[in-house]
Short mmCIF file of C-alpha atoms in Angstrom, two decimals:
data_model
loop_
_atom_site.label_atom_id
_atom_site.label_comp_id
_atom_site.label_asym_id
_atom_site.label_seq_id
_atom_site.Cartn_x
_atom_site.Cartn_y
_atom_site.Cartn_z
CA MET A 963 0.02 0.00 -0.09
CA HIS A 964 2.68 2.47 -1.05
CA ILE A 965 1.12 5.73 -1.72
CA PRO A 966 2.74 6.78 -5.04
CA ASP A 967 2.88 11.03 -5.81
CA GLY A 968 0.08 12.49 -7.07
CA PHE A 969 -2.65 10.84 -4.31
CA LEU A 970 -2.00 13.27 -1.65
CA ASN A 971 -1.85 17.06 -1.74
CA ILE A 972 0.91 18.93 -0.29
CA PRO A 973 -0.62 19.76 2.96
CA VAL A 974 -1.03 16.18 3.87
CA SER A 975 2.26 15.07 2.56
CA ALA A 976 3.90 17.64 4.93
CA GLY A 977 1.55 17.21 7.84
CA ALA A 978 2.40 13.46 7.69
CA ALA A 979 6.21 14.12 7.08
CA ALA A 980 6.08 15.99 10.33
CA LEU A 981 4.05 13.35 12.22
CA SER A 982 6.57 10.96 10.86
CA ILE A 983 10.04 12.57 11.94
CA GLY A 984 8.04 13.53 15.33
CA ALA A 985 7.55 9.63 16.00
CA VAL A 986 10.66 8.69 14.60
CA SER A 987 12.64 10.61 16.62
CA LEU A 988 10.64 9.50 19.89
CA ALA A 989 11.77 6.02 18.65
CA VAL A 990 15.34 6.90 18.14
CA LYS A 991 15.25 8.18 22.09
CA LYS A 992 13.29 5.01 23.34
CA VAL A 993 15.90 2.76 21.20
CA GLN A 994 19.16 4.56 22.70
CA LYS A 995 18.36 3.59 26.27
CA THR A 996 18.30 -0.01 25.47
CA ILE A 997 20.37 -0.79 22.14
CA GLU A 998 23.14 -3.05 22.31
CA ASP A 999 25.98 -4.61 20.11
CA ARG A 1000 23.77 -7.68 18.97
CA LEU A 1001 20.53 -5.73 18.52
CA VAL A 1002 22.08 -3.56 15.49
CA PRO A 1003 22.97 -6.36 13.10
CA LEU A 1004 19.42 -7.91 13.93
CA MET A 1005 17.93 -5.04 13.22
CA GLY A 1006 19.85 -5.24 9.48
CA VAL A 1007 18.82 -8.56 8.68
CA LEU A 1008 14.85 -8.00 9.84
CA ALA A 1009 15.17 -5.12 7.42
CA ALA A 1010 16.60 -7.02 4.64
CA PHE A 1011 13.78 -10.02 5.26
CA ILE A 1012 11.20 -7.17 5.32
CA PHE A 1013 12.35 -5.83 2.03
CA ALA A 1014 12.46 -9.22 0.58
CA ALA A 1015 9.04 -10.62 1.51
CA GLN A 1016 7.55 -7.08 0.45
CA MET A 1017 8.53 -8.31 -3.09
CA PHE A 1018 6.30 -11.13 -2.72
CA ASN A 1019 3.02 -10.27 -3.80
CA PHE A 1020 1.20 -13.25 -3.12
CA PRO A 1021 -2.71 -13.03 -4.56
CA VAL A 1022 -6.25 -12.59 -2.84
CA ALA A 1023 -9.42 -12.11 -4.11
CA GLY A 1024 -10.62 -10.26 -7.05
CA GLY A 1025 -7.41 -9.92 -8.98
CA THR A 1026 -5.95 -8.02 -6.14
CA SER A 1027 -2.50 -9.35 -4.56
CA GLY A 1028 -0.73 -7.90 -1.12
CA HIS A 1029 2.31 -8.54 0.18
CA LEU A 1030 3.51 -9.18 3.95
CA LEU A 1031 4.00 -5.48 5.83
CA GLY A 1032 6.37 -6.95 8.43
CA GLY A 1033 5.57 -4.22 11.32
CA MET A 1034 3.98 -7.02 13.95
CA LEU A 1035 7.16 -9.13 12.89
CA ALA A 1036 9.48 -6.67 13.61
CA VAL A 1037 7.57 -5.97 16.41
CA VAL A 1038 7.85 -9.53 17.89
CA VAL A 1039 11.71 -9.57 16.83
CA VAL A 1040 12.85 -6.12 18.23
CA GLY A 1041 10.30 -4.48 20.05
CA PRO A 1042 7.97 -1.45 18.85
CA TRP A 1043 10.53 1.52 18.60
CA ALA A 1044 13.08 -0.46 16.95
CA ALA A 1045 10.62 -2.22 14.52
CA MET A 1046 9.93 1.85 13.40
CA ILE A 1047 13.08 2.53 12.98
CA VAL A 1048 13.19 -0.91 10.47
CA LEU A 1049 10.27 -0.51 8.57
CA THR A 1050 11.44 3.53 8.14
CA CYS A 1051 15.09 2.06 6.71
CA VAL A 1052 12.87 -0.20 4.03
CA LEU A 1053 10.37 2.41 3.17
CA ILE A 1054 13.08 4.77 2.42
CA VAL A 1055 15.13 2.34 0.21
CA GLN A 1056 11.97 1.14 -1.66
CA CYS A 1057 11.36 4.65 -2.09
CA LEU A 1058 15.01 6.06 -3.39
CA LEU A 1059 16.02 3.16 -5.52
CA PHE A 1060 12.65 1.65 -6.45
CA GLN A 1061 10.60 5.10 -6.63
CA ASP A 1062 8.20 2.22 -4.47
CA GLY A 1063 6.01 4.81 -3.04
CA GLY A 1064 6.23 8.41 -4.21
CA LEU A 1065 8.83 11.00 -2.75
CA LEU A 1066 6.38 13.28 -1.62
CA ALA A 1067 4.49 10.65 -0.26
CA LEU A 1068 7.43 9.40 1.66
CA GLY A 1069 6.35 10.67 5.15
CA ALA A 1070 2.71 9.61 4.59
CA ASN A 1071 3.92 6.09 4.19
CA VAL A 1072 6.29 6.01 6.61
CA LEU A 1073 3.51 7.58 8.98
CA ASN A 1074 1.34 4.77 7.74
CA MET A 1075 3.30 1.46 7.92
CA ALA A 1076 6.08 2.29 10.04
CA VAL A 1077 4.68 4.13 12.67
CA ILE A 1078 0.34 3.60 12.71
CA GLY A 1079 0.83 -0.04 11.90
CA VAL A 1080 3.40 -0.95 13.98
CA LEU A 1081 2.08 1.19 17.34
CA CYS A 1082 -1.52 -0.36 16.14
CA GLY A 1083 -0.06 -3.93 15.95
CA TRP A 1084 1.63 -3.11 19.10
CA VAL A 1085 -1.10 -2.59 21.27
CA ALA A 1086 -3.33 -4.76 19.74
CA LYS A 1087 -0.75 -7.45 20.80
CA LYS A 1088 -0.48 -6.54 23.89
CA ALA A 1089 -4.35 -6.28 24.61
CA THR A 1090 -4.72 -9.89 23.28
CA ASN A 1091 -2.08 -11.68 24.93
CA PHE A 1092 -3.74 -13.48 27.21
CA LEU A 1093 -5.89 -15.34 24.19
CA SER A 1094 -2.48 -17.15 23.41
CA ARG A 1095 0.71 -15.59 22.01
CA THR A 1096 -0.13 -17.06 18.66
CA ALA A 1097 -3.75 -15.30 18.34
CA ALA A 1098 -2.65 -12.30 19.65
CA ILE A 1099 0.11 -11.96 16.79
CA PHE A 1100 -2.59 -12.60 14.35
CA ILE A 1101 -4.32 -10.29 15.64
CA GLY A 1102 -1.66 -7.78 16.18
CA SER A 1103 -0.74 -8.57 12.26
CA TRP A 1104 -4.08 -8.04 10.85
CA ILE A 1105 -4.67 -4.64 12.79
CA SER A 1106 -1.92 -3.61 11.86
CA VAL A 1107 -2.30 -4.19 8.17
CA VAL A 1108 -6.04 -2.87 8.59
CA ALA A 1109 -4.95 0.51 10.45
CA ALA A 1110 -2.18 1.47 8.05
CA ALA A 1111 -4.80 1.20 5.28
CA ALA A 1112 -7.32 3.32 7.42
CA ALA A 1113 -4.81 6.07 8.00
CA ALA A 1114 -3.41 6.08 3.90
CA ALA A 1115 -7.35 6.19 2.93
CA ALA A 1116 -7.60 8.98 5.48
CA GLU A 1117 -5.01 10.86 4.11
CA MET A 1118 -6.16 10.25 0.65
CA ALA A 1119 -9.59 11.63 1.31
CA ILE A 1120 -8.06 14.67 3.37
CA SER A 1121 -6.33 15.62 0.13
CA ASP A 1122 -9.60 15.48 -1.66
CA THR A 1123 -8.64 12.57 -4.19
CA ALA A 1124 -11.63 10.30 -3.10
CA PRO A 1125 -14.71 10.40 -0.95
CA PHE A 1126 -14.01 9.68 2.58
CA ALA A 1127 -16.28 7.17 3.07
CA THR A 1128 -16.11 5.12 0.11
CA VAL A 1129 -12.22 4.96 0.00
CA LEU A 1130 -12.40 3.90 3.51
CA VAL A 1131 -14.43 1.15 3.13
CA ALA A 1132 -12.83 0.09 -0.05
CA MET A 1133 -9.08 0.28 1.54
CA VAL A 1134 -10.37 -1.41 4.69
CA SER A 1135 -12.06 -4.36 3.16
CA VAL A 1136 -9.43 -5.29 0.81
CA HIS A 1137 -6.38 -4.57 3.28
CA ALA A 1138 -8.92 -6.83 5.83
CA ILE A 1139 -8.06 -9.89 3.24
CA ILE A 1140 -4.26 -9.02 2.87
CA GLY A 1141 -4.55 -8.63 6.99
CA THR A 1142 -5.10 -12.50 7.14
CA GLY A 1143 -2.39 -13.42 4.83
CA GLU A 1144 -0.14 -11.12 7.12
CA GLY A 1145 -1.04 -12.81 10.12
CA VAL A 1146 -0.69 -16.27 9.08
CA ILE A 1147 3.70 -15.22 7.25
CA THR A 1148 4.26 -13.51 10.65
CA ILE A 1149 3.15 -16.90 12.58
CA LEU A 1150 4.82 -18.80 10.23
CA VAL A 1151 7.95 -16.36 10.22
CA VAL A 1152 7.93 -16.72 14.02
CA SER A 1153 7.25 -20.11 15.00
CA PHE A 1154 10.29 -21.10 12.51
CA LEU A 1155 12.74 -18.50 14.48
CA LYS A 1156 11.66 -20.14 17.33
CA ARG A 1157 12.92 -23.22 16.55
CA VAL A 1158 16.13 -22.07 15.23
CA LYS A 1159 16.79 -18.73 17.44
CA PRO A 1160 14.08 -18.81 20.18
CA GLU A 1161 16.02 -16.38 22.50
CA ILE A 1162 15.08 -13.48 19.80
CA VAL A 1163 11.22 -14.24 19.57
CA GLU A 1164 10.56 -14.51 23.26
CA ASP A 1165 8.59 -11.72 25.05
CA GLY A 1166 10.64 -8.78 26.05
CA ALA A 1167 13.75 -10.50 24.23
CA CYS A 1168 14.29 -6.60 22.94
CA ARG A 1169 14.94 -5.66 26.37
CA ALA A 1170 17.30 -8.83 27.09
CA LEU A 1171 19.44 -8.21 24.02
CA MET B 695 22.37 -20.84 16.83
CA LYS B 696 25.20 -18.90 17.18
CA ASN B 697 24.80 -14.88 16.25
CA ARG B 698 26.69 -14.78 13.13
CA LYS B 699 25.83 -17.90 11.83
CA PHE B 700 22.30 -16.78 11.99
CA ILE B 701 22.80 -13.21 10.45
CA VAL B 702 24.68 -14.99 7.47
CA PHE B 703 21.97 -17.71 7.26
CA SER B 704 19.12 -15.56 7.36
CA LEU B 705 21.04 -13.08 4.59
CA LEU B 706 20.85 -16.52 2.41
CA ALA B 707 17.68 -17.37 3.08
CA CYS B 708 16.48 -13.54 2.28
CA ALA B 709 18.24 -13.81 -0.91
CA ALA B 710 16.30 -17.32 -1.40
CA VAL B 711 12.90 -15.11 -0.97
CA VAL B 712 13.95 -12.40 -3.60
CA VAL B 713 14.96 -15.44 -6.11
CA PHE B 714 11.21 -16.80 -5.03
CA ALA B 715 9.79 -13.56 -5.68
CA ALA B 716 11.69 -12.73 -9.30
CA VAL B 717 9.75 -15.90 -10.42
CA PHE B 718 6.25 -16.55 -8.85
CA ALA B 719 5.61 -12.62 -7.34
CA SER B 720 1.72 -11.84 -8.57
CA SER B 721 1.21 -9.31 -11.15
CA TYR B 722 -1.92 -8.47 -10.28
CA PRO B 723 -2.42 -4.71 -8.59
CA ASP B 724 -1.64 -4.64 -4.84
CA GLY B 725 -4.63 -3.11 -2.29
CA LEU B 726 -4.22 0.49 -2.69
CA GLU B 727 -3.77 0.33 -6.83
CA GLN B 728 -7.17 -1.73 -7.01
CA VAL B 729 -8.91 0.71 -5.00
CA ALA B 730 -7.57 3.44 -7.15
CA SER B 731 -8.65 2.11 -10.20
CA LYS B 732 -12.07 0.75 -9.41
CA MET B 733 -12.64 4.43 -7.89
CA GLY B 734 -11.27 6.09 -11.04
CA PHE B 735 -8.89 7.81 -9.34
CA GLU B 736 -5.65 6.23 -10.60
CA ASN B 737 -5.00 8.61 -13.21
CA LYS B 738 -4.12 11.28 -10.39
CA MET B 739 -0.98 9.22 -9.92
CA SER B 740 2.15 11.14 -11.43
CA GLY B 741 4.42 8.75 -11.95
CA ILE B 742 7.11 11.14 -12.09
CA ASN B 743 10.67 9.87 -10.78
CA LEU B 744 11.35 12.74 -8.76
CA MET B 745 14.60 11.32 -7.48
CA GLY B 746 15.52 9.62 -10.41
CA ALA B 747 15.35 6.23 -8.56
CA PRO B 748 17.66 3.96 -10.49
CA MET B 749 15.46 0.96 -10.32
CA PRO B 750 11.87 1.99 -10.89
CA ASP B 751 9.73 -1.01 -10.31
CA TYR B 752 12.09 -3.23 -9.24
CA GLY B 753 13.93 -3.64 -12.68
CA LEU B 754 17.00 -2.06 -14.39
CA ALA B 755 16.66 -0.79 -17.66
CA LEU B 756 19.33 -2.82 -18.92
CA PHE B 757 18.07 -6.07 -18.69
CA GLY B 758 14.54 -4.82 -19.25
CA ALA B 759 11.80 -6.15 -17.35
CA GLY B 760 11.68 -9.60 -16.65
CA PRO B 761 12.52 -11.81 -13.80
CA PHE B 762 16.28 -11.27 -14.18
CA SER B 763 15.85 -8.14 -13.79
CA THR B 764 13.65 -8.12 -10.78
CA LEU B 765 16.07 -10.53 -9.67
CA VAL B 766 19.62 -8.36 -9.89
CA ALA B 767 17.47 -5.31 -8.68
CA GLY B 768 15.78 -7.05 -5.34
CA LEU B 769 19.57 -8.49 -4.71
CA SER B 770 20.89 -4.86 -5.22
CA GLY B 771 18.22 -3.82 -3.06
CA LEU B 772 18.38 -6.12 -0.31
CA ALA B 773 22.23 -5.60 0.35
CA ALA B 774 21.17 -1.75 0.35
CA VAL B 775 18.43 -2.03 3.09
CA PHE B 776 20.49 -4.22 5.15
CA LEU B 777 23.42 -1.89 4.97
CA ALA B 778 21.33 1.21 5.37
CA THR B 779 19.52 -0.29 8.35
CA THR B 780 23.11 -1.66 10.18
CA ALA B 781 24.61 1.78 9.40
CA SER B 782 21.06 3.85 11.09
CA GLY B 783 21.81 1.03 14.10
CA TRP B 784 25.38 1.86 14.46
CA ALA B 785 24.92 5.44 14.54
CA ILE B 786 22.03 5.31 16.90
CA LYS B 787 24.19 3.58 19.05
CA ARG B 788 27.02 5.84 18.31
CA LEU B 789 25.06 8.77 19.63
CA ARG B 790 24.47 7.62 23.09
CA ARG B 791 28.15 6.84 23.41
CA SER B 792 28.55 10.74 22.82
CA GLY B 793 26.25 11.38 25.49
CA ASN B 794 23.04 12.51 23.97
CA GLY B 795 20.82 9.80 24.99
#
């Protein structure tokens, strides 16, 4: 759901960029407090994996495709604040090297996927952890995708690209399907990581790292 | 698994995902593109390469449009993302050491 240039007007692009800069600066401050040597290459690998996985579009209903966003996966492995930084790095490289997501829309794409997606997924996972960890990861993944889609819809509506209610319903309904793919892939990757390197996917692991 | 071994193993796995994606990724429009075309605002997309991104749409002009082009672009992107994120991580860590955190 990388927004290309042309869908957002200048005030919305600028506002979203300002919010993103604020949120990512806060994330940098939070990560500074806990970052250890071991976390750094792990962030690099995680970003690389999310980039690779985002290249794999899987078909969903009605001639549409979707791909992993990776926000919830990043939250599970490195915690929410480092996850924001990881996702932001991926989005910047995709924008600058591949024109995947517009340059003027970069702030909005960071806001939707790296900030709103990550935070909503993290909160949803925390709120549902009492069910089971797997269920919480699935719900968090789904929420992260749907929340990012809703934010993108709101930005396009404020930019007068499309009427609010219609674009919101359309974006949320298609991403509700893509979000289930996000949930399944995230659970598969986390259970694989649990087998090969359990210490990085345990709750609170990022603090221990 | 030891850390270094895990990093190397993971990067190889990422490269494998890129190969798989270059061959098998669906070319259907994604959720947002689909919504834009159904609601009739996809023509608002400027499509101007403002920064002169070297590999627009995950391909290299040199290799045309096909799985090989996507593969080369994807592997370059993989290296760029890994290096950029690792460098950011080190930078954040250094900032703390210089007493800023």
